[in-house]
CSV table of C-alpha atoms in Angstrom, one decimal:
chain,number,residue,atom,x,y,z
A,74,ARG,CA,-98.2,-175.5,142.9
A,75,ARG,CA,-95.4,-173.2,141.8
A,76,ALA,CA,-92.7,-174.5,139.5
A,77,HIS,CA,-89.3,-174.9,141.0
A,78,PRO,CA,-87.1,-172.1,139.6
A,79,ARG,CA,-84.6,-174.6,138.2
A,80,HIS,CA,-87.5,-176.4,136.4
A,81,ALA,CA,-88.7,-173.1,135.0
A,82,HIS,CA,-85.3,-172.3,133.7
A,83,GLN,CA,-85.1,-175.8,132.0
A,84,ARG,CA,-88.4,-175.1,130.3
A,85,GLN,CA,-87.1,-171.8,128.9
A,86,CYS,CA,-84.0,-173.6,127.5
A,87,GLN,CA,-86.3,-176.2,125.9
A,88,LEU,CA,-88.3,-173.5,124.2
A,89,LEU,CA,-85.1,-171.8,123.0
A,90,CYS,CA,-83.7,-175.0,121.6
A,91,GLU,CA,-87.0,-175.7,119.7
A,92,GLN,CA,-86.9,-172.2,118.2
A,93,LEU,CA,-83.3,-172.7,117.1
A,94,LYS,CA,-84.3,-176.0,115.5
A,95,ALA,CA,-87.1,-174.2,113.5
A,96,THR,CA,-84.7,-171.6,112.1
A,97,THR,CA,-82.9,-171.9,108.8
A,98,ILE,CA,-79.5,-171.2,110.3
A,99,ILE,CA,-76.7,-173.4,109.0
A,100,PRO,CA,-76.6,-176.4,111.4
A,101,SER,CA,-73.1,-175.7,112.6
A,102,VAL,CA,-74.1,-172.0,113.3
A,103,ALA,CA,-77.2,-173.3,115.1
A,104,MET,CA,-75.0,-175.5,117.3
A,105,MET,CA,-72.8,-172.6,118.1
A,106,ALA,CA,-75.7,-170.4,118.9
A,107,HIS,CA,-77.4,-173.1,121.0
A,108,ARG,CA,-74.3,-173.7,123.1
A,109,SER,CA,-73.8,-169.9,123.5
A,110,ALA,CA,-77.4,-169.5,124.6
A,111,VAL,CA,-77.0,-172.2,127.2
A,112,LEU,CA,-73.9,-170.7,128.6
A,113,LEU,CA,-75.3,-167.2,128.6
A,114,ALA,CA,-78.6,-168.2,130.3
A,115,PRO,CA,-78.6,-167.0,133.9
A,116,THR,CA,-79.3,-169.1,136.9
A,117,GLN,CA,-81.1,-167.9,139.9
A,118,SER,CA,-77.9,-166.6,141.3
A,119,GLY,CA,-77.2,-164.6,138.1
A,120,ARG,CA,-74.2,-166.7,137.1
A,121,SER,CA,-73.9,-168.7,134.0
A,122,ALA,CA,-74.4,-172.4,134.4
A,123,PRO,CA,-72.7,-175.2,132.6
A,124,PRO,CA,-74.9,-177.1,130.0
A,125,CYS,CA,-75.2,-180.2,132.2
A,126,GLN,CA,-76.9,-178.1,134.8
A,127,LEU,CA,-79.6,-177.0,132.5
A,128,LEU,CA,-80.2,-179.9,130.0
A,129,PRO,CA,-80.5,-183.6,130.4
A,130,ARG,CA,-77.5,-185.6,128.9
A,131,ARG,CA,-79.5,-186.6,125.8
A,132,ALA,CA,-80.3,-182.9,125.0
A,133,VAL,CA,-76.6,-181.9,125.4
A,134,ALA,CA,-75.5,-184.8,123.2
A,135,ALA,CA,-78.0,-183.8,120.5
A,136,SER,CA,-76.9,-180.1,120.6
A,137,ARG,CA,-73.4,-181.2,119.7
A,138,CYS,CA,-74.8,-182.6,116.4
A,139,GLY,CA,-76.1,-179.2,115.5
A,140,HIS,CA,-79.8,-179.7,116.4
A,141,VAL,CA,-82.1,-180.8,119.2
A,142,SER,CA,-84.2,-183.8,118.3
A,143,PRO,CA,-87.8,-184.1,119.4
A,144,GLN,CA,-86.8,-187.0,121.7
A,145,ALA,CA,-84.2,-184.9,123.5
A,146,THR,CA,-86.6,-182.7,125.3
A,147,VAL,CA,-86.3,-181.1,128.7
A,148,SER,CA,-88.6,-182.3,131.4
A,149,THR,CA,-90.6,-179.6,133.2
A,150,GLY,CA,-91.3,-181.7,136.2
A,151,ASP,CA,-94.6,-180.9,137.8
A,152,GLY,CA,-94.8,-177.2,137.0
A,153,GLU,CA,-95.7,-175.0,134.1
A,154,GLY,CA,-92.6,-172.9,134.1
A,155,THR,CA,-92.3,-169.2,133.3
A,156,ALA,CA,-94.3,-167.8,130.4
A,157,ALA,CA,-92.5,-167.4,127.0
A,158,GLY,CA,-92.9,-163.7,127.2
A,159,GLY,CA,-91.6,-163.2,130.7
A,160,PRO,CA,-88.6,-161.1,131.7
A,161,MET,CA,-86.3,-164.1,132.0
A,162,MET,CA,-87.2,-165.3,128.5
A,163,ARG,CA,-86.6,-161.9,127.1
A,164,ARG,CA,-83.1,-161.8,128.6
A,165,VAL,CA,-82.3,-165.3,127.4
A,166,ARG,CA,-83.6,-164.4,123.8
A,167,ARG,CA,-81.3,-161.3,123.8
A,168,GLY,CA,-78.5,-163.7,124.7
A,169,VAL,CA,-79.4,-166.0,121.9
A,170,ALA,CA,-79.6,-163.2,119.4
A,171,ALA,CA,-76.1,-162.0,120.4
A,172,ALA,CA,-74.8,-165.5,120.2
A,173,VAL,CA,-76.2,-166.1,116.7
A,174,ALA,CA,-74.8,-162.8,115.5
A,175,VAL,CA,-71.4,-163.7,116.9
A,176,ALA,CA,-71.5,-167.2,115.4
A,177,ILE,CA,-72.5,-166.0,112.0
A,178,SER,CA,-70.0,-163.2,112.1
A,179,ALA,CA,-67.2,-165.7,112.9
A,180,ALA,CA,-68.3,-168.0,110.1
A,181,VAL,CA,-68.3,-165.1,107.5
A,182,VAL,CA,-65.0,-163.6,108.4
A,183,GLY,CA,-63.2,-167.0,108.4
A,184,GLY,CA,-64.3,-169.2,111.2
A,185,PRO,CA,-62.8,-172.7,110.8
A,186,MET,CA,-66.1,-174.5,110.1
A,187,LEU,CA,-67.7,-172.1,107.4
A,188,GLN,CA,-64.8,-170.4,105.8
A,189,PRO,CA,-65.7,-169.9,102.1
A,190,PRO,CA,-63.2,-170.7,99.3
A,191,PRO,CA,-61.2,-167.7,98.2
A,192,ALA,CA,-62.7,-165.9,95.2
A,193,GLN,CA,-60.8,-166.3,91.9
A,194,ALA,CA,-60.2,-163.0,90.1
A,195,ILE,CA,-60.8,-162.9,86.3
A,196,THR,CA,-57.7,-161.7,84.6
A,197,GLY,CA,-57.2,-160.0,81.2
A,198,ASN,CA,-55.9,-163.3,79.9
A,199,ASN,CA,-59.0,-165.1,81.1
A,200,LEU,CA,-61.1,-162.5,79.3
A,201,LEU,CA,-59.2,-163.0,76.0
A,202,PHE,CA,-59.9,-166.8,76.3
A,203,LEU,CA,-63.5,-166.1,77.0
A,204,GLU,CA,-63.7,-163.9,73.9
A,205,ALA,CA,-62.5,-166.8,71.7
A,206,TRP,CA,-64.9,-169.2,73.5
A,207,ARG,CA,-67.8,-166.8,72.9
A,208,ALA,CA,-66.9,-166.5,69.2
A,209,VAL,CA,-67.2,-170.2,68.7
A,210,ASP,CA,-70.3,-170.5,71.0
A,211,LYS,CA,-72.2,-167.9,68.9
A,212,ALA,CA,-71.3,-168.9,65.4
A,213,TYR,CA,-70.0,-172.5,65.1
A,214,VAL,CA,-71.9,-174.6,62.6
A,215,ASP,CA,-72.2,-177.7,64.9
A,216,LYS,CA,-74.2,-176.8,68.0
A,217,THR,CA,-73.2,-180.1,69.6
A,218,PHE,CA,-69.6,-178.8,69.5
A,219,ASN,CA,-68.4,-182.3,68.5
A,220,GLY,CA,-69.9,-183.8,71.7
A,221,VAL,CA,-68.1,-181.3,74.0
A,222,THR,CA,-70.2,-179.8,76.8
A,223,TRP,CA,-69.2,-176.3,75.8
A,224,PHE,CA,-70.3,-174.3,78.9
A,225,LYS,CA,-68.7,-176.8,81.2
A,226,TYR,CA,-65.5,-176.8,79.2
A,227,ARG,CA,-65.3,-173.0,79.6
A,228,GLU,CA,-65.8,-173.1,83.4
A,229,GLU,CA,-63.3,-175.9,84.0
A,230,THR,CA,-60.7,-174.3,81.8
A,231,VAL,CA,-60.9,-170.9,83.5
A,232,LYS,CA,-60.7,-172.5,86.9
A,233,LYS,CA,-58.0,-175.1,86.2
A,234,VAL,CA,-55.8,-174.0,83.3
A,235,PRO,CA,-53.1,-171.5,84.1
A,236,MET,CA,-53.2,-168.3,81.9
A,237,ASP,CA,-50.4,-166.4,83.5
A,238,SER,CA,-49.0,-165.2,80.2
A,239,THR,CA,-50.2,-164.4,76.7
A,240,GLU,CA,-48.6,-167.6,75.4
A,241,ASP,CA,-50.4,-169.7,78.1
A,242,THR,CA,-53.7,-168.1,76.9
A,243,TYR,CA,-53.0,-168.7,73.2
A,244,ALA,CA,-52.2,-172.4,74.1
A,245,ALA,CA,-55.5,-172.7,76.0
A,246,ILE,CA,-57.4,-171.3,73.0
A,247,ARG,CA,-55.7,-173.7,70.6
A,248,THR,CA,-56.4,-176.6,72.9
A,249,MET,CA,-60.1,-175.6,73.0
A,250,LEU,CA,-60.4,-175.4,69.2
A,251,THR,CA,-58.8,-178.9,68.8
A,252,LYS,CA,-61.7,-180.3,70.7
A,253,LEU,CA,-63.9,-179.5,67.7
A,254,ASP,CA,-61.9,-181.7,65.4
A,255,ASP,CA,-62.3,-179.1,62.6
A,256,PRO,CA,-59.1,-178.2,60.8
A,257,PHE,CA,-60.6,-175.0,59.5
A,258,THR,CA,-61.6,-173.6,62.9
A,259,ARG,CA,-58.3,-172.2,64.1
A,260,PHE,CA,-56.5,-169.5,66.1
A,261,LEU,CA,-54.5,-166.8,64.4
A,262,GLU,CA,-51.8,-164.9,66.4
A,263,PRO,CA,-51.8,-161.1,65.8
A,264,GLU,CA,-49.0,-161.2,63.2
A,265,LYS,CA,-50.7,-164.1,61.3
A,266,TYR,CA,-54.0,-162.3,61.3
A,267,ALA,CA,-52.4,-159.1,60.1
A,268,SER,CA,-50.6,-161.0,57.3
A,269,LEU,CA,-53.8,-162.7,56.2
A,270,SER,CA,-55.8,-159.5,56.2
A,271,GLU,CA,-53.0,-157.9,54.1
A,272,SER,CA,-52.9,-160.8,51.6
A,273,THR,CA,-56.6,-160.3,50.7
A,274,MET,CA,-55.8,-156.8,49.5
A,275,SER,CA,-52.1,-157.1,48.4
A,276,ALA,CA,-51.0,-158.3,44.9
A,277,ASN,CA,-47.5,-159.2,46.2
A,278,ILE,CA,-46.9,-162.1,48.6
A,279,THR,CA,-43.7,-163.8,49.8
A,280,GLY,CA,-43.7,-167.6,50.2
A,281,VAL,CA,-44.1,-170.8,48.3
A,282,GLY,CA,-47.7,-170.4,47.1
A,283,ILE,CA,-49.6,-173.5,48.2
A,284,GLU,CA,-53.1,-173.9,49.4
A,285,MET,CA,-53.5,-176.9,51.7
A,286,ALA,CA,-56.2,-179.0,53.4
A,287,TYR,CA,-56.8,-182.5,54.7
A,288,ASP,CA,-57.7,-185.0,52.1
A,289,GLY,CA,-60.0,-187.2,54.2
A,290,ASN,CA,-57.9,-190.3,53.9
A,291,LYS,CA,-57.2,-191.5,57.5
A,292,VAL,CA,-53.8,-192.7,58.6
A,293,LYS,CA,-53.0,-194.9,61.6
A,294,ASP,CA,-52.6,-192.1,64.2
A,295,LYS,CA,-56.3,-191.2,65.0
A,296,THR,CA,-55.2,-188.8,67.7
A,297,ALA,CA,-53.1,-186.7,65.3
A,298,ALA,CA,-54.2,-183.2,64.2
A,299,GLY,CA,-56.9,-183.4,61.7
A,300,GLY,CA,-58.0,-186.8,63.1
A,301,GLY,CA,-55.0,-188.5,61.3
A,302,GLU,CA,-55.8,-187.2,57.8
A,303,GLN,CA,-53.1,-186.5,55.3
A,304,VAL,CA,-52.1,-183.0,54.3
A,305,VAL,CA,-52.9,-182.4,50.6
A,306,VAL,CA,-52.2,-179.6,48.2
A,307,VAL,CA,-55.5,-178.1,47.1
A,308,ALA,CA,-53.7,-176.0,44.5
A,309,PRO,CA,-50.4,-174.3,44.0
A,310,THR,CA,-50.8,-170.6,43.3
A,311,PRO,CA,-50.7,-170.1,39.5
A,312,GLY,CA,-47.3,-168.5,38.7
A,313,GLY,CA,-46.0,-169.1,42.2
A,314,PRO,CA,-42.8,-170.8,43.3
A,315,ALA,CA,-44.5,-174.2,44.1
A,316,GLU,CA,-46.1,-174.5,40.7
A,317,GLU,CA,-42.9,-173.6,39.0
A,318,ALA,CA,-41.1,-176.4,41.1
A,319,GLY,CA,-43.6,-179.0,39.9
A,320,VAL,CA,-46.1,-179.2,42.8
A,321,ARG,CA,-49.6,-180.2,41.6
A,322,PRO,CA,-53.1,-180.3,43.0
A,323,ALA,CA,-53.9,-183.4,45.1
A,324,ASP,CA,-50.2,-184.0,46.0
A,325,ASN,CA,-49.9,-185.2,49.5
A,326,ILE,CA,-47.2,-183.4,51.5
A,327,VAL,CA,-45.4,-186.2,53.4
A,328,ALA,CA,-42.6,-184.1,54.9
A,329,VAL,CA,-41.2,-180.6,55.0
A,330,ASP,CA,-37.4,-180.4,55.2
A,331,GLY,CA,-37.4,-184.0,56.3
A,332,ARG,CA,-40.0,-183.5,59.1
A,333,PRO,CA,-43.0,-185.7,58.7
A,334,THR,CA,-46.3,-183.9,58.5
A,335,GLN,CA,-48.3,-186.7,60.1
A,336,GLY,CA,-49.6,-185.4,63.4
A,337,LEU,CA,-49.2,-181.8,62.5
A,338,SER,CA,-52.0,-179.3,62.0
A,339,LEU,CA,-52.3,-177.5,58.7
A,340,TYR,CA,-51.0,-174.3,60.3
A,341,GLU,CA,-48.0,-176.0,61.7
A,342,VAL,CA,-47.2,-177.2,58.2
A,343,ALA,CA,-47.9,-173.7,56.8
A,344,GLU,CA,-45.4,-172.3,59.4
A,345,ALA,CA,-42.8,-174.8,58.3
A,346,LEU,CA,-43.2,-173.7,54.7
A,347,GLN,CA,-42.7,-170.0,55.6
A,348,GLY,CA,-39.4,-168.3,55.4
A,349,PRO,CA,-37.5,-165.3,54.0
A,350,ALA,CA,-37.3,-164.6,50.3
A,351,GLY,CA,-34.5,-166.5,48.7
A,352,SER,CA,-34.4,-169.4,51.2
A,353,LYS,CA,-35.2,-173.0,50.1
A,354,VAL,CA,-37.5,-175.6,51.4
A,355,GLU,CA,-37.6,-179.3,50.5
A,356,LEU,CA,-41.0,-181.0,50.1
A,357,THR,CA,-41.5,-184.7,50.1
A,358,LEU,CA,-44.7,-185.5,48.1
A,359,ALA,CA,-46.8,-188.5,47.4
A,360,ARG,CA,-48.6,-188.3,44.1
A,361,GLU,CA,-51.4,-190.4,42.5
A,362,GLY,CA,-50.0,-192.9,40.0
A,363,ALA,CA,-51.5,-193.9,36.7
A,364,ASP,CA,-53.7,-196.5,38.5
A,365,GLY,CA,-55.1,-193.8,40.8
A,366,GLY,CA,-53.2,-195.0,43.9
A,367,LYS,CA,-50.7,-193.0,45.9
A,368,GLN,CA,-47.0,-193.7,45.5
A,369,SER,CA,-45.3,-195.3,48.5
A,370,GLU,CA,-43.2,-193.2,50.7
A,371,ALA,CA,-40.1,-194.9,49.4
A,372,GLU,CA,-41.1,-193.7,45.9
A,373,ALA,CA,-42.2,-190.3,47.0
A,374,LEU,CA,-41.1,-187.2,45.0
A,375,THR,CA,-38.8,-184.6,46.5
A,376,VAL,CA,-39.0,-181.1,45.2
A,377,THR,CA,-37.1,-178.0,46.3
A,378,VAL,CA,-39.0,-174.7,46.3
A,379,THR,CA,-37.3,-171.4,46.5
A,380,ARG,CA,-39.3,-168.9,48.5
A,381,ARG,CA,-39.8,-165.6,46.8
A,382,LYS,CA,-42.1,-162.7,46.3
A,383,TYR,CA,-44.7,-163.3,43.6
A,384,ALA,CA,-47.6,-161.4,42.2
A,385,LEU,CA,-51.1,-162.7,43.0
A,386,VAL,CA,-53.1,-161.5,40.0
A,387,PRO,CA,-56.7,-162.6,40.6
A,388,VAL,CA,-58.0,-162.1,37.1
A,389,GLN,CA,-56.4,-162.3,33.6
A,390,SER,CA,-58.4,-162.1,30.4
A,391,LYS,CA,-58.0,-162.3,26.7
A,392,LEU,CA,-60.2,-162.2,23.6
A,393,CYS,CA,-59.4,-165.2,21.5
A,394,ALA,CA,-59.6,-165.1,17.8
A,395,PRO,CA,-62.3,-167.2,16.2
A,396,ALA,CA,-61.4,-170.9,15.7
A,397,ALA,CA,-60.9,-172.1,12.2
A,398,GLY,CA,-64.2,-172.6,10.4
A,399,THR,CA,-66.2,-170.5,13.0
A,400,GLU,CA,-67.1,-166.9,13.4
A,401,GLN,CA,-67.3,-167.1,17.2
A,402,LYS,CA,-65.1,-164.9,19.4
A,403,VAL,CA,-64.4,-166.2,22.9
A,404,GLU,CA,-63.5,-164.1,25.9
A,405,TYR,CA,-61.2,-166.2,28.1
A,406,ILE,CA,-61.1,-165.2,31.8
A,407,ARG,CA,-58.6,-166.8,34.2
A,408,LEU,CA,-59.8,-166.5,37.9
A,409,THR,CA,-57.1,-167.6,40.3
A,410,THR,CA,-58.5,-166.5,43.7
A,411,PHE,CA,-61.4,-164.7,45.4
A,412,ASN,CA,-60.1,-161.6,47.1
A,413,GLN,CA,-61.5,-158.2,47.5
A,414,LEU,CA,-60.5,-157.3,44.0
A,415,SER,CA,-61.7,-160.4,42.1
A,416,ALA,CA,-65.4,-159.4,41.5
A,417,ALA,CA,-64.5,-156.0,40.1
A,418,LYS,CA,-61.8,-157.4,37.9
A,419,VAL,CA,-64.1,-160.1,36.5
A,420,LYS,CA,-66.8,-157.5,35.8
A,421,GLN,CA,-64.3,-155.4,33.9
A,422,ALA,CA,-63.2,-158.4,31.9
A,423,VAL,CA,-66.8,-159.2,30.9
A,424,ARG,CA,-67.5,-155.6,29.9
A,425,ASP,CA,-64.3,-155.6,27.8
A,426,GLY,CA,-65.4,-158.9,26.1
A,427,VAL,CA,-68.9,-157.6,25.4
A,428,SER,CA,-67.5,-154.4,24.0
A,429,ALA,CA,-65.1,-156.3,21.7
A,430,GLY,CA,-67.9,-158.5,20.4
A,431,ALA,CA,-67.3,-161.7,22.3
A,432,ASP,CA,-69.9,-164.4,21.4
A,433,ALA,CA,-69.1,-166.7,24.3
A,434,PHE,CA,-67.1,-166.8,27.6
A,435,VAL,CA,-64.8,-169.3,29.2
A,436,LEU,CA,-64.2,-169.0,32.9
A,437,ASP,CA,-61.2,-170.9,34.1
A,438,LEU,CA,-61.4,-172.0,37.7
A,439,ARG,CA,-58.6,-174.6,37.7
A,440,SER,CA,-56.4,-174.5,40.8
A,441,ASN,CA,-58.6,-171.8,42.3
A,442,SER,CA,-58.7,-172.8,45.9
A,443,GLY,CA,-61.3,-170.2,46.9
A,444,GLY,CA,-61.1,-167.2,49.1
A,445,LEU,CA,-63.7,-164.6,50.1
A,446,PHE,CA,-67.3,-165.9,49.8
A,447,PRO,CA,-68.9,-162.6,48.7
A,448,GLY,CA,-66.7,-162.6,45.6
A,449,ALA,CA,-68.3,-165.9,44.4
A,450,LEU,CA,-71.8,-164.3,44.8
A,451,GLU,CA,-70.9,-161.2,42.9
A,452,ILE,CA,-69.3,-163.1,40.0
A,453,ALA,CA,-72.3,-165.5,39.8
A,454,LYS,CA,-74.6,-162.4,39.3
A,455,VAL,CA,-72.4,-161.3,36.4
A,456,PHE,CA,-73.7,-164.3,34.4
A,457,LEU,CA,-77.0,-165.1,36.1
A,458,ASN,CA,-80.1,-162.8,36.1
A,459,LYS,CA,-82.3,-164.8,38.3
A,460,GLY,CA,-82.3,-168.0,40.4
A,461,THR,CA,-80.7,-169.3,43.6
A,462,ILE,CA,-76.9,-169.0,43.8
A,463,VAL,CA,-76.3,-171.0,47.0
A,464,TYR,CA,-78.0,-172.1,50.2
A,465,ILE,CA,-76.2,-171.7,53.6
A,466,ALA,CA,-77.0,-174.4,56.0
A,467,ASP,CA,-76.0,-175.2,59.6
A,468,SER,CA,-76.9,-178.0,62.0
A,469,ALA,CA,-80.5,-176.8,62.2
A,470,GLY,CA,-81.0,-176.8,58.4
A,471,VAL,CA,-81.0,-174.1,55.7
A,472,ARG,CA,-80.3,-170.7,57.3
A,473,ASP,CA,-79.9,-168.3,54.3
A,474,VAL,CA,-80.6,-168.2,50.6
A,475,PHE,CA,-78.6,-166.0,48.2
A,476,GLU,CA,-80.2,-165.2,44.8
A,477,ALA,CA,-79.4,-163.4,41.6
A,478,ASP,CA,-80.8,-159.8,41.4
A,479,ASN,CA,-81.3,-159.2,37.7
A,480,THR,CA,-78.0,-157.3,37.3
A,481,ALA,CA,-76.2,-159.7,34.9
A,482,LEU,CA,-73.7,-158.2,32.3
A,483,ALA,CA,-73.8,-161.3,30.1
A,484,PRO,CA,-76.9,-163.3,31.0
A,485,GLN,CA,-77.3,-165.1,27.6
A,486,ALA,CA,-73.9,-165.6,26.1
A,487,PRO,CA,-72.7,-169.3,26.1
A,488,LEU,CA,-70.5,-170.0,29.1
A,489,THR,CA,-68.1,-172.8,29.9
A,490,LEU,CA,-66.3,-173.4,33.2
A,491,LEU,CA,-63.0,-175.2,33.5
A,492,VAL,CA,-62.3,-177.1,36.7
A,493,ASN,CA,-59.8,-179.6,38.2
A,494,LYS,CA,-59.0,-181.2,41.6
A,495,GLY,CA,-57.7,-177.8,42.8
A,496,THR,CA,-61.1,-176.1,42.3
A,497,ALA,CA,-62.4,-175.6,45.8
A,498,SER,CA,-64.6,-173.7,48.2
A,499,ALA,CA,-65.8,-170.4,46.7
A,500,SER,CA,-64.9,-171.8,43.2
A,501,GLU,CA,-67.2,-174.7,43.8
A,502,VAL,CA,-70.0,-172.4,45.0
A,503,LEU,CA,-69.7,-170.5,41.7
A,504,ALA,CA,-69.5,-173.6,39.6
A,505,GLY,CA,-72.5,-175.2,41.4
A,506,ALA,CA,-74.6,-172.1,41.0
A,507,LEU,CA,-74.0,-171.7,37.2
A,508,ARG,CA,-74.3,-175.4,36.5
A,509,ASP,CA,-77.5,-176.1,38.6
A,510,ASN,CA,-79.2,-173.1,36.9
A,511,ASN,CA,-78.4,-174.5,33.5
A,512,ARG,CA,-76.3,-171.4,32.8
A,513,ALA,CA,-72.9,-173.1,32.1
A,514,ARG,CA,-71.3,-176.4,31.2
A,515,VAL,CA,-68.6,-177.7,33.5
A,516,LEU,CA,-65.5,-179.3,31.9
A,517,GLY,CA,-62.6,-181.0,33.6
A,518,ASP,CA,-60.7,-184.2,34.0
A,519,THR,CA,-61.8,-185.0,37.6
A,520,VAL,CA,-64.2,-184.0,40.3
A,521,THR,CA,-63.5,-180.8,42.2
A,522,PHE,CA,-61.9,-180.7,45.7
A,523,GLY,CA,-65.0,-180.8,47.8
A,524,LYS,CA,-64.6,-178.0,50.4
A,525,GLY,CA,-68.1,-177.0,51.3
A,526,LEU,CA,-67.5,-175.2,54.5
A,527,ILE,CA,-67.7,-171.5,55.3
A,528,GLN,CA,-65.4,-169.8,57.8
A,529,THR,CA,-65.6,-166.3,59.2
A,530,LEU,CA,-62.8,-164.4,61.0
A,531,VAL,CA,-63.6,-163.0,64.4
A,532,PRO,CA,-61.1,-160.4,65.6
A,533,LEU,CA,-60.1,-160.5,69.3
A,534,SER,CA,-59.2,-157.6,71.4
A,535,ASP,CA,-55.4,-158.1,71.4
A,536,GLY,CA,-55.2,-158.2,67.6
A,537,SER,CA,-55.4,-162.0,67.2
A,538,ALA,CA,-58.4,-163.7,65.6
A,539,VAL,CA,-60.4,-166.9,65.5
A,540,SER,CA,-61.4,-168.5,62.2
A,541,VAL,CA,-64.7,-170.2,62.8
A,542,THR,CA,-66.6,-172.6,60.6
A,543,VAL,CA,-70.1,-171.1,60.6
A,544,ALA,CA,-72.0,-173.0,57.9
A,545,ARG,CA,-72.0,-175.4,55.0
A,546,TYR,CA,-72.7,-174.7,51.3
A,547,GLN,CA,-75.5,-176.3,49.4
A,548,THR,CA,-75.8,-175.9,45.7
A,549,PRO,CA,-79.2,-174.7,44.2
A,550,SER,CA,-80.1,-178.4,43.7
A,551,GLY,CA,-79.6,-179.0,47.4
A,552,ALA,CA,-76.4,-180.9,47.1
A,553,ASP,CA,-73.9,-180.8,49.9
A,554,ILE,CA,-70.5,-180.6,48.2
A,555,ASN,CA,-68.3,-181.0,51.3
A,556,LYS,CA,-65.9,-183.9,50.8
A,557,VAL,CA,-67.8,-184.7,47.6
A,558,GLY,CA,-67.0,-182.0,45.1
A,559,ILE,CA,-68.7,-181.3,41.8
A,560,ALA,CA,-68.4,-183.8,38.9
A,561,PRO,CA,-67.8,-182.2,35.5
A,562,ASP,CA,-70.3,-182.6,32.7
A,563,ALA,CA,-67.5,-183.9,30.4
């Protein structure tokens, strides 16, 4: 028996539907291609037939869902139909191929069902933000990023945060850095970075002369900058305007010109302290009383500081005459900061002392709030021939070890270090190295400040920079001095 032509044509459509089902075309594309193939399939008369003329109702319904289910098959009646490779099948396949091509083309160029979301162009401001993000990603000491999913934060910020201007971009960078809850990881605008770079080389600075930090004592506002910690004076610059006005190490800065500092970042406080030479700024301070407690705000001190240009002299030295009843000459060296000149100046002072017959040395680190880390290493080598100077550790453990290299200028002469609450950072590295190697005695009336973190400055392409905390100091004995400090021997 020969198959009725209509039955043969139904069998061909069934085979086509099964082939479409087996493909990996997106369902909506397959549905479009299937419908197009049905409409393009010729009848005996050569005209296109409507779907209901070729498929049972169940098959047509299934095709509207984007696929043909195994149950929605086309009955072949009592015949075998035309072979899959016959002329009619080839014509129908060509129709299907054309339909699929048309359907995919419509989807790609913006068909209503498969229109892709518009691509988001990366702007120059986005790239600047990504530079800052990458600087933290590569170097930051805490690889948990204070619990922030760092990659996800980058993607969401670039997608959702407007960066239409430079200020928008700077604001996005600052917001990103606050997520780390690290007051020492911060953003520097181009002018501030240029000023900081200049200050490490210049001997003349205009301002009030105060080094600040957070003191670790939490106040009520836990959401404030610094986690609600109070702003404290690490040390006033020796000979600077603030020291002359009576500001001391460990004073809390309660307000600047009447504006409370609670909730402000260190750099907002620093900006409030800046101003032209000759202008005045009023500081409200809280100071430890005789019982060790802070004065109440009602009893807070108020001092007026006149901003001016002052000389930052990193090293001063003098050969002291022997004390009564002794024959010992002492070379006194005052080290006020660690800048690019400090190590060379200390070396020269030690050479002068040795040439003048100094029997002992006193290195005064009081109110030295730190500075450039390499300076501390070089000065330690002046007095130490061998031994570990400092360990550098990150979240994974000890990363680097710095040691003396047998180049000391005064490796045997008795050495005494003077410290106070304003001795911090690189000064503590130096004090810890000389004390732990039994090279010096440490004298002072209190423990040192306890800033045991290392920052590096990463310049960005527009002249700005990011200061990133990259590691922690550990003294040669393995002590972590951050928020602990170094206790004097006497």
